[in-house]
């Protein structure tokens, strides 16, 4: 993230600096500047500052606050080791007396041992401490270093009264603390804490920062140099100086970066990498999937199975985009969001949010199309889960043609609107490449943090049945080359074929139009409900196998209510059996060259979202695969889903997953209708050349 330019002026003025521990270790050193940072708020910002100091050959001490929110960061130890790897010292920013006053601990000594053990457990050396100036210090009248036995002066009342919580004498009465006369600190309930009762040495500590011998002390506490004067206007070439600069006050202007791409181009991997390896916040598909109309954004995923609604409803999309970007602009950290759903809104983004940086993340179209097909994109003529490309003849295209058309259309638009590009293949292979790219936005990749995340796969494909380009049939290659060739070469993937200039996605090869499509109803699947065999529900009888659900028949349907002990696995299967195994002869038989249309009529409670699954079973009735078809949201009505059975599946079943909601929520299922339809003439789903392809490689594993 950005650091204020003024900060670098101070670094130039200070010249060579050392850690506070070095100043303590050499009390006879006459000319030295110890640079100190109390990390009160943001450890990620401190890492950014540490990087820039390291690049200039400077050393400093970073005191870590155990009552700060970042103390619960799962990557805390790695970030502290990164500070040490930059050549800096890590110390403890002590706030245990404040914890005692607030009744967060009863034993200050034991609490200190616990804190230091946590910091040292992963090899972080802690030799020094500094007192944190918590607000409660001024309300209760104490300084956090008053616990250290070795620091007790001969006349505590005379030597300590009038200091601020940072440990220096100040003139402003608001910040002057009076020492208690009897060497006891009392809280509101009358409890007492003996001062000067804990040993530094017993905890392996060598010094307290404010007691390290120095000639001058400079501090930016409160965001200014009011307590000490400004070191920028002083000659620091001679004497022993301690300069305290809180990273929080040197944060530069924040920025938002949107990295846009086609699906299956590494967006999830990139957002995770940025979030873990940098001081920038990395988000994946956050915009459009949060309702920011209230004070706090509420997760509300619309891109999963309601993307068409977003594209058609301009007001809803604009409200989601504006609300999300305005919320992100109020954050203190930089934000990089990777999103594959914002292509239809590029004009609005550029017009309404010109300060947001747009980046095009691109991947070889052959790998994108292959991954889309293996993920089941456009595997039925009616596919409500994925984008419909606004080109002529869309209804007549096969699965491969639709995937190619999506890739070309999206890529052409992103090439036109995004001034910067990042290449997927190099991004996942070369950490230096992604580091240099992010530096364009003042985002620093920290080496140790990058090591922990760089090789981790993300959103791995579960099927490689459709092979890589080298094993495509000649006709499949020709379709891809004609449709996607014009965008491949400008992105550096080479010319895959000679492409006729007049060929455009809007005039793709014409296929025979399927006639009477919706009349090709081959079978109405009937699903029975045990115990209610005579109950008709719009011509369909339901049978339900439930877990953590009450199934209550009502006059117009079957109500499903999570039990009080409902777990996240609460679900109902519209067939006899369990999630992992189907009873013999139950379920819906799979057929070659057939696909299924599902209609569920249901009423869903306000706080409940029920996911609709298709569960696939082999000939022995064992679960062989599962797929989320969509969600049933608040309200009443018929939802339509499409299913193309997995290769090798013998039967399949519908399931409703309620996610362990409280018993006050429920879903009323009125009917579940399944139609088995024949693929229309000319609609082709690429069949695998073999049963699997294990040569996914790093790039395939990291695709998102």
XYZ file of C-alpha atoms in Angstrom:
704
model
C 0.000 0.000 0.000
C 1.084 3.588 -0.407
C 3.250 5.336 2.179
C 3.186 9.134 2.448
C 6.080 10.721 0.513
C 6.950 12.713 3.651
C 7.956 9.490 5.377
C 10.794 8.976 2.925
C 11.980 12.530 3.618
C 12.417 11.532 7.255
C 14.320 8.378 6.279
C 16.701 10.434 4.151
C 17.169 12.906 6.990
C 17.848 10.189 9.572
C 20.434 8.478 7.410
C 21.790 5.244 8.888
C 19.635 3.906 11.731
C 19.913 1.010 14.175
C 17.482 -1.033 16.232
C 16.741 0.026 19.798
C 18.328 -3.208 21.028
C 21.648 -2.166 19.483
C 21.527 1.182 21.256
C 20.891 -0.655 24.536
C 23.661 -3.207 23.948
C 26.291 -0.480 23.405
C 25.732 2.238 26.044
C 29.076 3.848 25.193
C 28.250 4.446 21.564
C 28.081 8.205 21.197
C 26.541 8.861 17.790
C 23.587 6.691 16.804
C 19.947 6.990 15.795
C 17.626 4.194 16.961
C 14.468 4.003 14.837
C 11.444 2.602 16.647
C 7.907 1.675 15.565
C 5.075 0.933 18.019
C 2.646 -1.145 15.945
C -0.616 -0.102 17.601
C -3.027 -0.815 14.761
C -1.912 -2.353 11.470
C 0.827 -4.961 11.210
C 0.450 -5.140 7.424
C 1.216 -1.449 7.101
C 4.224 -1.973 9.377
C 5.468 -4.692 7.019
C 5.241 -2.239 4.155
C 7.280 0.337 6.083
C 9.795 -2.361 7.028
C 10.287 -3.282 3.375
C 11.122 0.271 2.367
C 13.533 0.691 5.277
C 15.236 -2.579 4.386
C 15.581 -1.461 0.754
C 17.474 1.619 2.037
C 19.724 -0.362 4.365
C 18.058 0.885 7.572
C 17.303 -1.115 10.713
C 14.524 -0.486 13.209
C 12.617 -2.100 16.061
C 8.945 -3.065 15.711
C 7.078 -3.465 19.010
C 4.105 -5.820 18.654
C 0.933 -5.071 20.642
C -0.778 -8.140 22.137
C -4.135 -6.344 22.500
C -4.307 -5.256 18.846
C -6.722 -7.012 16.440
C -3.827 -8.436 14.426
C -2.787 -10.533 17.466
C -5.361 -13.113 16.283
C -4.022 -13.122 12.723
C -3.232 -16.773 11.813
C -0.220 -15.482 9.853
C 1.165 -13.475 12.783
C 4.280 -15.583 13.301
C 5.116 -15.576 9.597
C 4.775 -11.799 9.452
C 7.041 -11.382 12.471
C 9.662 -13.630 10.889
C 9.381 -11.460 7.781
C 10.163 -8.386 9.879
C 13.273 -10.156 11.152
C 14.171 -11.278 7.622
C 14.142 -7.606 6.609
C 16.859 -7.088 9.233
C 14.678 -5.507 11.914
C 14.239 -6.264 15.609
C 10.887 -7.441 16.995
C 9.895 -6.445 20.529
C 6.865 -6.538 22.825
C 4.570 -3.511 23.077
C 3.479 -4.181 26.642
C -0.138 -3.528 27.670
C -0.636 -6.105 30.445
C -1.491 -3.606 33.171
C -4.331 -2.289 31.006
C -5.531 -5.886 30.607
C -5.486 -6.267 34.389
C -7.494 -3.061 34.864
C -10.023 -4.268 32.293
C -10.245 -7.673 34.052
C -8.964 -9.505 31.010
C -6.339 -11.144 33.242
C -5.904 -11.682 36.967
C -2.213 -12.641 36.900
C 0.040 -10.145 35.123
C 3.138 -12.336 35.466
C 1.464 -15.415 33.971
C -0.085 -13.344 31.208
C 3.341 -12.021 30.215
C 4.704 -15.559 30.065
C 1.837 -16.599 27.814
C 2.354 -13.639 25.462
C 6.101 -14.119 25.142
C 5.743 -17.869 24.635
C 3.380 -17.208 21.730
C 5.827 -14.796 20.112
C 8.875 -16.999 20.652
C 7.264 -20.326 19.751
C 8.159 -19.965 16.073
C 11.671 -18.699 16.601
C 11.013 -14.958 16.885
C 13.588 -13.410 19.228
C 12.088 -10.996 21.764
C 14.673 -9.120 23.833
C 13.062 -5.756 24.476
C 9.765 -4.129 25.369
C 8.083 -0.744 25.212
C 5.073 0.552 27.170
C 1.844 1.018 25.235
C 0.024 4.310 25.874
C -3.459 2.834 26.133
C -6.316 5.280 26.766
C -7.105 3.422 29.982
C -3.670 4.456 31.289
C -4.945 8.013 31.666
C -8.299 7.007 33.169
C -6.776 4.674 35.775
C -3.466 6.523 36.256
C -0.596 4.168 35.424
C 2.220 3.444 32.954
C 2.587 -0.096 31.637
C 6.294 -0.330 32.507
C 5.584 0.251 36.223
C 5.446 -3.535 36.630
C 9.174 -4.108 35.932
C 11.191 -4.752 39.077
C 14.527 -3.724 37.529
C 13.200 -0.287 36.524
C 12.003 0.897 39.961
C 13.682 4.221 40.819
C 14.745 5.151 44.344
C 12.002 7.775 44.525
C 9.123 6.542 42.298
C 6.743 9.353 43.257
C 9.314 12.032 42.456
C 10.770 10.387 39.361
C 7.576 9.066 37.714
C 4.870 11.641 38.353
C 4.279 13.948 35.397
C 5.183 11.450 32.717
C 2.782 10.397 29.955
C 1.913 6.745 29.314
C 4.727 6.605 26.773
C 7.200 7.212 29.598
C 8.399 10.742 28.833
C 7.768 14.001 30.704
C 5.169 16.247 29.056
C 3.902 19.769 29.737
C 0.280 19.198 28.756
C -1.754 18.427 31.891
C -4.072 16.138 29.920
C -1.288 13.604 29.454
C 0.469 13.834 32.836
C 0.010 10.797 35.097
C 0.369 10.990 38.890
C 2.190 8.152 40.628
C 0.227 6.355 43.425
C 1.733 7.053 46.845
C 1.680 3.456 48.194
C 3.160 1.628 45.155
C -0.218 -0.042 44.548
C -2.520 0.274 41.571
C -6.229 -0.041 42.380
C -9.121 -0.770 40.056
C -12.753 0.287 40.513
C -13.552 -2.878 42.493
C -10.779 -2.335 45.010
C -8.396 -4.963 43.680
C -4.732 -4.033 44.028
C -1.721 -4.710 41.833
C 1.749 -4.319 43.425
C 3.920 -2.171 41.150
C 7.520 -3.070 40.256
C 6.789 -6.747 41.009
C 7.627 -8.547 37.739
C 11.161 -9.295 36.584
C 12.361 -8.435 33.081
C 15.159 -10.986 33.325
C 12.818 -13.764 34.423
C 10.961 -13.325 31.150
C 14.120 -13.181 29.063
C 13.843 -9.448 28.455
C 16.867 -7.147 28.498
C 15.475 -3.608 28.288
C 12.507 -1.259 28.173
C 12.733 1.218 25.286
C 12.063 4.395 27.265
C 14.888 3.493 29.686
C 17.559 2.968 27.016
C 20.148 5.737 27.487
C 19.632 8.550 24.967
C 20.340 12.239 24.545
C 17.116 13.088 22.734
C 13.779 11.406 22.209
C 11.433 12.141 19.292
C 7.861 10.896 18.982
C 4.969 11.383 16.532
C 2.359 10.183 19.079
C -1.095 11.456 18.226
C -0.073 12.045 14.616
C 2.202 15.030 15.240
C 5.510 15.967 16.870
C 3.898 18.079 19.614
C 5.381 16.116 22.513
C 8.987 16.269 21.358
C 9.562 18.594 18.429
C 10.138 17.568 14.828
C 13.414 15.690 14.149
C 13.312 16.834 10.513
C 14.343 20.281 11.711
C 17.095 19.083 14.056
C 20.718 18.097 13.563
C 20.939 14.436 14.528
C 24.505 13.869 13.387
C 25.835 13.833 16.954
C 24.487 12.203 20.107
C 22.258 9.234 20.918
C 18.754 9.642 19.535
C 15.603 7.523 19.729
C 12.991 8.296 17.052
C 9.502 6.808 17.447
C 7.320 6.788 14.323
C 3.962 4.994 14.381
C 3.310 3.423 10.915
C -0.385 4.267 11.269
C 0.274 7.994 10.805
C 2.228 7.517 7.572
C -0.348 5.692 5.511
C -0.681 7.121 1.999
C -3.798 7.471 -0.195
C -5.544 4.139 -0.597
C -6.626 2.657 -3.921
C -8.932 0.028 -5.382
C -7.815 -2.272 -8.181
C -10.219 -4.497 -10.118
C -8.602 -7.435 -11.896
C -11.083 -8.686 -14.490
C -10.904 -11.880 -16.507
C -12.812 -14.699 -18.074
C -13.718 -17.542 -15.767
C -11.052 -20.203 -15.143
C -8.185 -17.727 -15.505
C -6.639 -17.742 -12.037
C -8.757 -15.041 -10.383
C -9.206 -16.941 -7.123
C -5.517 -17.826 -6.907
C -4.532 -14.195 -7.508
C -6.882 -12.815 -4.836
C -5.631 -15.363 -2.277
C -2.004 -14.639 -3.126
C -2.450 -10.886 -2.775
C -4.346 -11.263 0.501
C -1.690 -13.524 2.034
C 1.585 -12.308 0.526
C 1.077 -8.529 0.506
C -0.225 -5.744 2.724
C -3.130 -5.247 0.311
C -6.503 -6.838 0.951
C -7.282 -9.435 -1.710
C -10.935 -10.143 -2.518
C -12.531 -12.626 -4.881
C -15.824 -11.728 -6.579
C -16.877 -9.489 -3.679
C -18.638 -6.853 -5.771
C -22.140 -7.914 -6.910
C -22.251 -10.506 -4.114
C -22.720 -8.124 -1.177
C -25.639 -5.898 -0.323
C -24.146 -2.617 0.934
C -27.411 -0.757 1.459
C -27.044 -1.122 5.244
C -24.195 0.151 7.395
C -22.423 -3.204 7.223
C -22.279 -5.177 3.948
C -24.312 -8.363 3.972
C -23.226 -11.378 1.882
C -25.851 -12.030 -0.771
C -24.470 -14.043 -3.656
C -26.204 -13.285 -6.931
C -23.547 -14.307 -9.444
C -23.867 -18.013 -8.743
C -27.268 -18.741 -10.249
C -28.896 -15.322 -10.636
C -26.348 -13.685 -12.902
C -28.889 -13.247 -15.691
C -31.078 -11.247 -13.320
C -28.156 -8.919 -12.580
C -27.375 -8.346 -16.255
C -31.008 -7.595 -17.078
C -31.722 -5.403 -14.039
C -29.539 -2.324 -14.568
C -30.690 -0.624 -11.366
C -29.890 -3.655 -9.212
C -26.452 -4.077 -10.799
C -25.644 -0.363 -10.444
C -26.701 -0.377 -6.784
C -24.550 -3.417 -6.070
C -21.476 -2.012 -7.869
C -21.755 1.503 -6.452
C -22.397 0.259 -2.925
C -19.500 -2.193 -3.012
C -16.935 0.229 -4.428
C -17.997 3.029 -2.093
C -17.631 0.657 0.862
C -14.187 -0.468 -0.303
C -13.128 3.166 -0.755
C -13.760 3.723 2.961
C -11.347 0.968 3.962
C -7.923 1.846 5.312
C -6.073 -0.772 3.299
C -5.637 -0.982 -0.452
C -7.995 -3.469 -2.082
C -7.368 -5.703 -5.076
C -10.453 -7.599 -6.159
C -10.387 -10.305 -8.826
C -13.777 -10.690 -10.493
C -14.981 -12.629 -13.553
C -18.525 -11.199 -13.553
C -18.017 -7.478 -14.204
C -17.487 -7.549 -17.973
C -21.104 -6.543 -18.830
C -20.698 -3.421 -16.669
C -17.417 -2.046 -18.027
C -18.993 1.115 -19.441
C -20.618 1.931 -16.108
C -17.416 1.194 -14.194
C -15.346 3.533 -16.337
C -17.950 6.301 -16.231
C -19.023 6.137 -12.568
C -15.748 5.031 -10.927
C -12.864 6.515 -12.924
C -10.469 6.267 -9.942
C -10.698 2.472 -9.863
C -7.809 0.813 -11.714
C -8.872 -1.873 -14.219
C -6.537 -4.763 -15.023
C -7.057 -7.563 -17.548
C -5.947 -10.991 -16.301
C -5.687 -13.245 -19.366
C -4.989 -16.907 -20.002
C -4.521 -18.981 -23.147
C -8.011 -19.449 -24.560
C -7.393 -23.131 -25.306
C -6.929 -23.801 -21.599
C -9.854 -21.565 -20.638
C -12.257 -23.309 -23.017
C -11.043 -26.734 -21.937
C -11.558 -25.853 -18.275
C -15.023 -24.401 -18.924
C -16.153 -27.610 -20.604
C -14.695 -29.780 -17.867
C -16.589 -27.610 -15.365
C -19.882 -28.239 -17.156
C -20.398 -24.818 -18.740
C -23.158 -24.899 -21.378
C -23.558 -28.676 -21.007
C -27.312 -28.311 -21.615
C -29.125 -26.205 -24.223
C -30.818 -24.338 -21.357
C -27.999 -23.326 -18.975
C -29.179 -20.656 -16.505
C -25.957 -20.837 -14.485
C -23.622 -19.173 -16.970
C -23.544 -15.991 -19.083
C -25.448 -15.730 -22.344
C -23.279 -13.927 -24.891
C -25.199 -11.279 -26.897
C -24.429 -12.661 -30.370
C -26.613 -13.770 -33.226
C -27.444 -17.473 -33.303
C -26.588 -18.198 -29.671
C -29.369 -20.787 -29.323
C -27.925 -22.753 -32.227
C -24.392 -23.116 -30.882
C -22.941 -26.296 -29.424
C -21.235 -26.445 -26.021
C -17.764 -25.904 -27.492
C -18.951 -23.019 -29.649
C -20.639 -21.314 -26.718
C -17.495 -21.634 -24.595
C -15.382 -20.206 -27.433
C -17.859 -17.397 -28.009
C -17.850 -16.512 -24.294
C -14.038 -16.441 -24.217
C -13.694 -14.244 -27.302
C -16.461 -11.805 -26.413
C -15.240 -11.303 -22.836
C -11.584 -11.069 -23.839
C -12.229 -8.508 -26.588
C -14.128 -6.290 -24.174
C -11.488 -6.519 -21.446
C -8.708 -5.763 -23.931
C -10.550 -2.593 -24.910
C -11.356 -1.312 -21.415
C -8.397 -2.389 -19.247
C -5.170 -0.398 -19.737
C -3.000 -2.919 -17.866
C -2.648 -6.679 -18.337
C -1.256 -9.574 -16.360
C -0.520 -12.976 -17.876
C -1.810 -16.035 -16.029
C 0.900 -18.414 -17.225
C 3.758 -16.250 -15.907
C 1.819 -15.159 -12.830
C 1.592 -18.699 -11.436
C 5.106 -19.668 -12.495
C 7.304 -16.664 -11.627
C 6.981 -14.910 -8.288
C 9.239 -12.123 -9.592
C 6.792 -11.452 -12.421
C 3.786 -10.980 -10.168
C 5.905 -9.001 -7.688
C 6.986 -6.538 -10.376
C 3.446 -6.240 -11.665
C 2.044 -5.404 -8.221
C 4.792 -2.853 -7.608
C 3.145 -0.707 -10.314
C 0.411 -0.124 -7.718
C 2.818 0.270 -4.751
C 1.908 -3.208 -3.550
C 4.879 -5.064 -2.065
C 5.152 -8.865 -2.108
C 6.801 -10.051 1.105
C 9.054 -13.053 0.322
C 8.317 -15.244 3.359
C 4.572 -14.697 3.060
C 4.740 -15.460 -0.654
C 6.548 -18.735 0.027
C 3.679 -19.955 2.172
C 1.023 -19.423 -0.516
C 2.602 -19.348 -3.974
C 2.510 -23.085 -4.724
C -0.851 -23.789 -3.121
C -3.483 -24.828 -5.692
C -6.791 -23.002 -5.837
C -10.184 -24.071 -7.165
C -8.789 -27.275 -8.667
C -10.718 -28.849 -11.519
C -12.124 -32.236 -10.570
C -12.423 -33.496 -14.127
C -9.961 -33.527 -17.009
C -12.102 -35.689 -19.280
C -12.020 -33.120 -22.061
C -8.325 -33.111 -23.045
C -5.858 -30.328 -23.792
C -5.692 -28.692 -27.213
C -3.064 -31.082 -28.594
C -5.574 -33.945 -28.311
C -8.617 -32.181 -29.699
C -10.278 -33.501 -32.801
C -9.666 -31.607 -36.039
C -13.190 -30.202 -36.081
C -12.859 -28.940 -32.484
C -9.580 -27.208 -33.333
C -11.125 -25.564 -36.366
C -14.020 -24.185 -34.306
C -11.656 -22.732 -31.707
C -9.195 -21.328 -34.239
C -11.897 -19.588 -36.257
C -13.703 -18.128 -33.248
C -10.850 -17.320 -30.835
C -7.846 -16.822 -33.105
C -8.275 -13.020 -33.419
C -7.777 -12.512 -29.648
C -5.091 -15.140 -29.128
C -2.299 -13.464 -31.080
C -2.592 -9.951 -29.533
C -2.252 -11.533 -26.091
C 0.945 -13.328 -27.044
C -0.396 -16.843 -27.522
C 0.500 -17.000 -31.202
C -1.628 -17.449 -34.271
C -3.322 -20.827 -34.081
C -4.758 -20.749 -37.586
C -5.384 -18.554 -40.563
C -8.630 -16.807 -39.679
C -10.880 -15.348 -42.340
C -11.290 -11.628 -41.560
C -15.039 -11.674 -42.101
C -15.648 -14.339 -39.468
C -17.120 -12.823 -36.303
C -18.875 -14.383 -33.298
C -22.108 -12.776 -34.486
C -22.119 -14.817 -37.694
C -20.852 -18.135 -36.391
C -21.467 -21.372 -38.290
C -25.192 -22.018 -38.572
C -26.566 -25.221 -37.100
C -29.949 -26.794 -37.920
C -32.497 -25.192 -35.647
C -34.163 -27.616 -33.271
C -37.898 -27.677 -33.714
C -40.485 -28.553 -31.149
C -37.762 -28.500 -28.494
C -39.958 -28.055 -25.456
C -42.387 -30.670 -26.800
C -39.706 -33.384 -26.683
C -40.864 -34.546 -23.271
C -39.832 -38.159 -23.018
C -40.754 -38.927 -19.451
C -42.217 -37.387 -16.290
C -40.198 -38.632 -13.303
C -42.417 -39.618 -10.392
C -40.849 -39.472 -6.916
C -42.739 -41.130 -4.048
C -43.049 -40.081 -0.432
C -43.173 -42.972 2.107
C -46.194 -42.710 4.377
C -47.955 -40.291 2.046
C -48.331 -42.500 -1.015
C -51.751 -41.167 -1.839
C -50.811 -37.512 -1.614
C -50.692 -35.837 -4.999
C -48.619 -32.698 -5.484
C -49.420 -31.247 -8.884
C -49.136 -34.621 -10.522
C -45.888 -35.537 -8.757
C -45.513 -37.644 -5.660
C -42.544 -36.841 -3.437
C -40.394 -39.237 -1.462
C -37.965 -37.594 0.951
C -34.958 -38.888 2.877
C -34.084 -36.208 5.407
C -31.257 -35.490 7.858
C -31.571 -32.878 10.633
C -34.963 -31.882 9.193
C -38.571 -32.231 10.186
C -40.786 -33.151 7.215
C -44.338 -31.955 7.920
C -47.054 -32.569 5.292
C -49.399 -29.633 4.745
C -52.454 -29.245 2.548
C -50.446 -27.741 -0.329
C -47.045 -29.378 0.048
C -44.301 -30.657 2.304
C -42.684 -28.294 4.835
C -39.028 -28.872 5.682
C -37.878 -27.382 9.012
C -34.360 -27.729 10.469
C -34.326 -29.463 13.841
C -33.004 -27.563 16.910
C -29.729 -29.515 16.688
C -29.474 -28.912 12.940
C -25.919 -28.995 11.626
C -24.560 -27.494 8.419
C -25.402 -30.827 6.775
C -29.195 -30.492 7.131
C -30.687 -31.687 3.855
C -33.503 -33.506 2.170
C -33.058 -35.922 -0.757
C -35.997 -36.450 -3.086
C -35.292 -40.170 -3.262
C -34.761 -43.067 -0.862
C -31.258 -43.298 0.556
C -28.563 -41.112 2.045
C -26.363 -38.421 0.561
C -23.545 -40.902 -0.027
C -25.585 -43.918 -1.076
C -28.822 -44.419 -2.989
C -31.174 -47.311 -2.305
C -31.268 -49.930 -5.035
C -33.592 -49.025 -7.867
C -34.237 -45.515 -6.583
C -33.368 -42.215 -8.156
C -33.629 -41.051 -11.761
C -31.951 -43.242 -14.404
C -29.304 -41.495 -16.522
C -29.470 -41.797 -20.306
C -27.026 -41.124 -23.110
C -27.838 -38.053 -25.231
C -30.400 -36.933 -22.666
C -30.507 -33.989 -20.332
C -32.991 -33.096 -17.628
C -34.993 -30.019 -16.796
C -36.027 -29.594 -13.149
C -38.869 -27.395 -11.912
C -39.269 -26.894 -8.167
C -42.208 -24.949 -6.815
C -41.432 -23.813 -3.289
C -41.881 -21.063 -0.722
C -38.752 -20.079 1.220
C -38.579 -18.228 4.564
C -36.886 -14.852 4.790
C -33.636 -15.946 6.462
C -33.232 -19.231 4.622
C -31.353 -20.001 1.426
C -31.759 -23.568 0.200
C -29.233 -24.875 -2.289
C -30.419 -27.366 -4.909
C -28.001 -30.228 -5.611
C -27.859 -32.939 -8.247
C -26.291 -36.071 -6.706
C -24.861 -38.689 -9.086
C -24.517 -42.387 -8.209
C -22.744 -45.328 -9.862
C -24.294 -48.738 -10.557
C -23.681 -49.836 -6.963
C -25.547 -46.784 -5.665
C -22.446 -45.012 -4.349
C -22.080 -41.262 -4.677
C -19.827 -40.524 -7.661
C -20.315 -36.779 -7.975
C -22.430 -33.788 -7.008
C -23.260 -30.447 -8.551
C -24.940 -27.296 -7.241
C -27.769 -26.426 -9.616
C -28.913 -23.230 -7.944
C -30.517 -21.659 -4.911
C -34.064 -21.227 -3.682
C -34.242 -17.739 -2.181
C -36.816 -15.873 -0.174
C -40.250 -15.818 -1.765
C -42.552 -18.130 -3.641
C -42.416 -19.435 -7.160
C -41.147 -21.995 -9.633
C -37.395 -22.223 -10.193
C -36.024 -24.007 -13.240
C -32.697 -25.838 -13.334
C -30.896 -27.901 -15.968
C -28.914 -31.113 -15.436
C -26.566 -33.019 -17.713
C -25.595 -36.243 -15.848
C -21.954 -36.962 -15.125
C -20.254 -39.456 -17.425
C -20.464 -42.937 -15.904
C -23.355 -42.103 -13.552
C -26.146 -44.689 -13.416
C -28.760 -42.715 -11.418
C -29.102 -39.280 -9.957
C -31.261 -37.574 -7.347
C -32.288 -34.077 -6.336
C -31.349 -32.735 -2.910
C -32.176 -29.563 -0.958
C -29.423 -28.400 1.392
C -30.632 -26.017 4.098
C -27.326 -25.337 5.809
C -28.429 -25.880 9.433
C -30.647 -22.804 9.786
C -32.586 -22.190 13.039
C -35.960 -23.923 13.424
C -37.846 -20.697 12.763
C -36.898 -20.969 9.093
C -38.456 -23.429 6.683
C -39.116 -24.243 3.059
C -42.474 -25.448 1.706
C -42.022 -27.712 -1.317
C -45.177 -27.830 -3.422
C -43.879 -29.891 -6.314
C -40.729 -31.248 -7.887
C -41.016 -31.962 -11.594
C -38.250 -33.561 -13.664
C -38.419 -33.684 -17.461
C -36.084 -35.876 -19.493
C -35.251 -34.207 -22.814
C -33.264 -35.208 -25.852
C -30.436 -32.985 -27.007
C -31.603 -31.190 -30.157
C -30.086 -32.069 -33.498
C -26.814 -30.254 -33.948
C -26.191 -29.572 -30.233
C -22.936 -31.318 -29.466
C -21.312 -31.925 -26.117
C -17.625 -32.863 -26.651
C -17.104 -36.451 -25.579
C -13.860 -37.348 -23.782
C -11.193 -39.158 -25.768
C -10.219 -41.082 -22.613
C -11.389 -41.544 -19.050
C -9.123 -38.950 -17.503
C -6.161 -36.666 -17.926
C -3.762 -36.447 -15.011
C -1.411 -33.950 -16.648
C -3.051 -30.908 -15.115
C 0.205 -29.281 -14.060
C 0.665 -26.262 -11.824
C -1.197 -23.941 -14.182
C -4.277 -26.150 -14.289
C -4.281 -26.518 -10.507
C -4.144 -22.793 -9.911
C -6.940 -21.847 -12.311
C -9.872 -20.057 -10.755
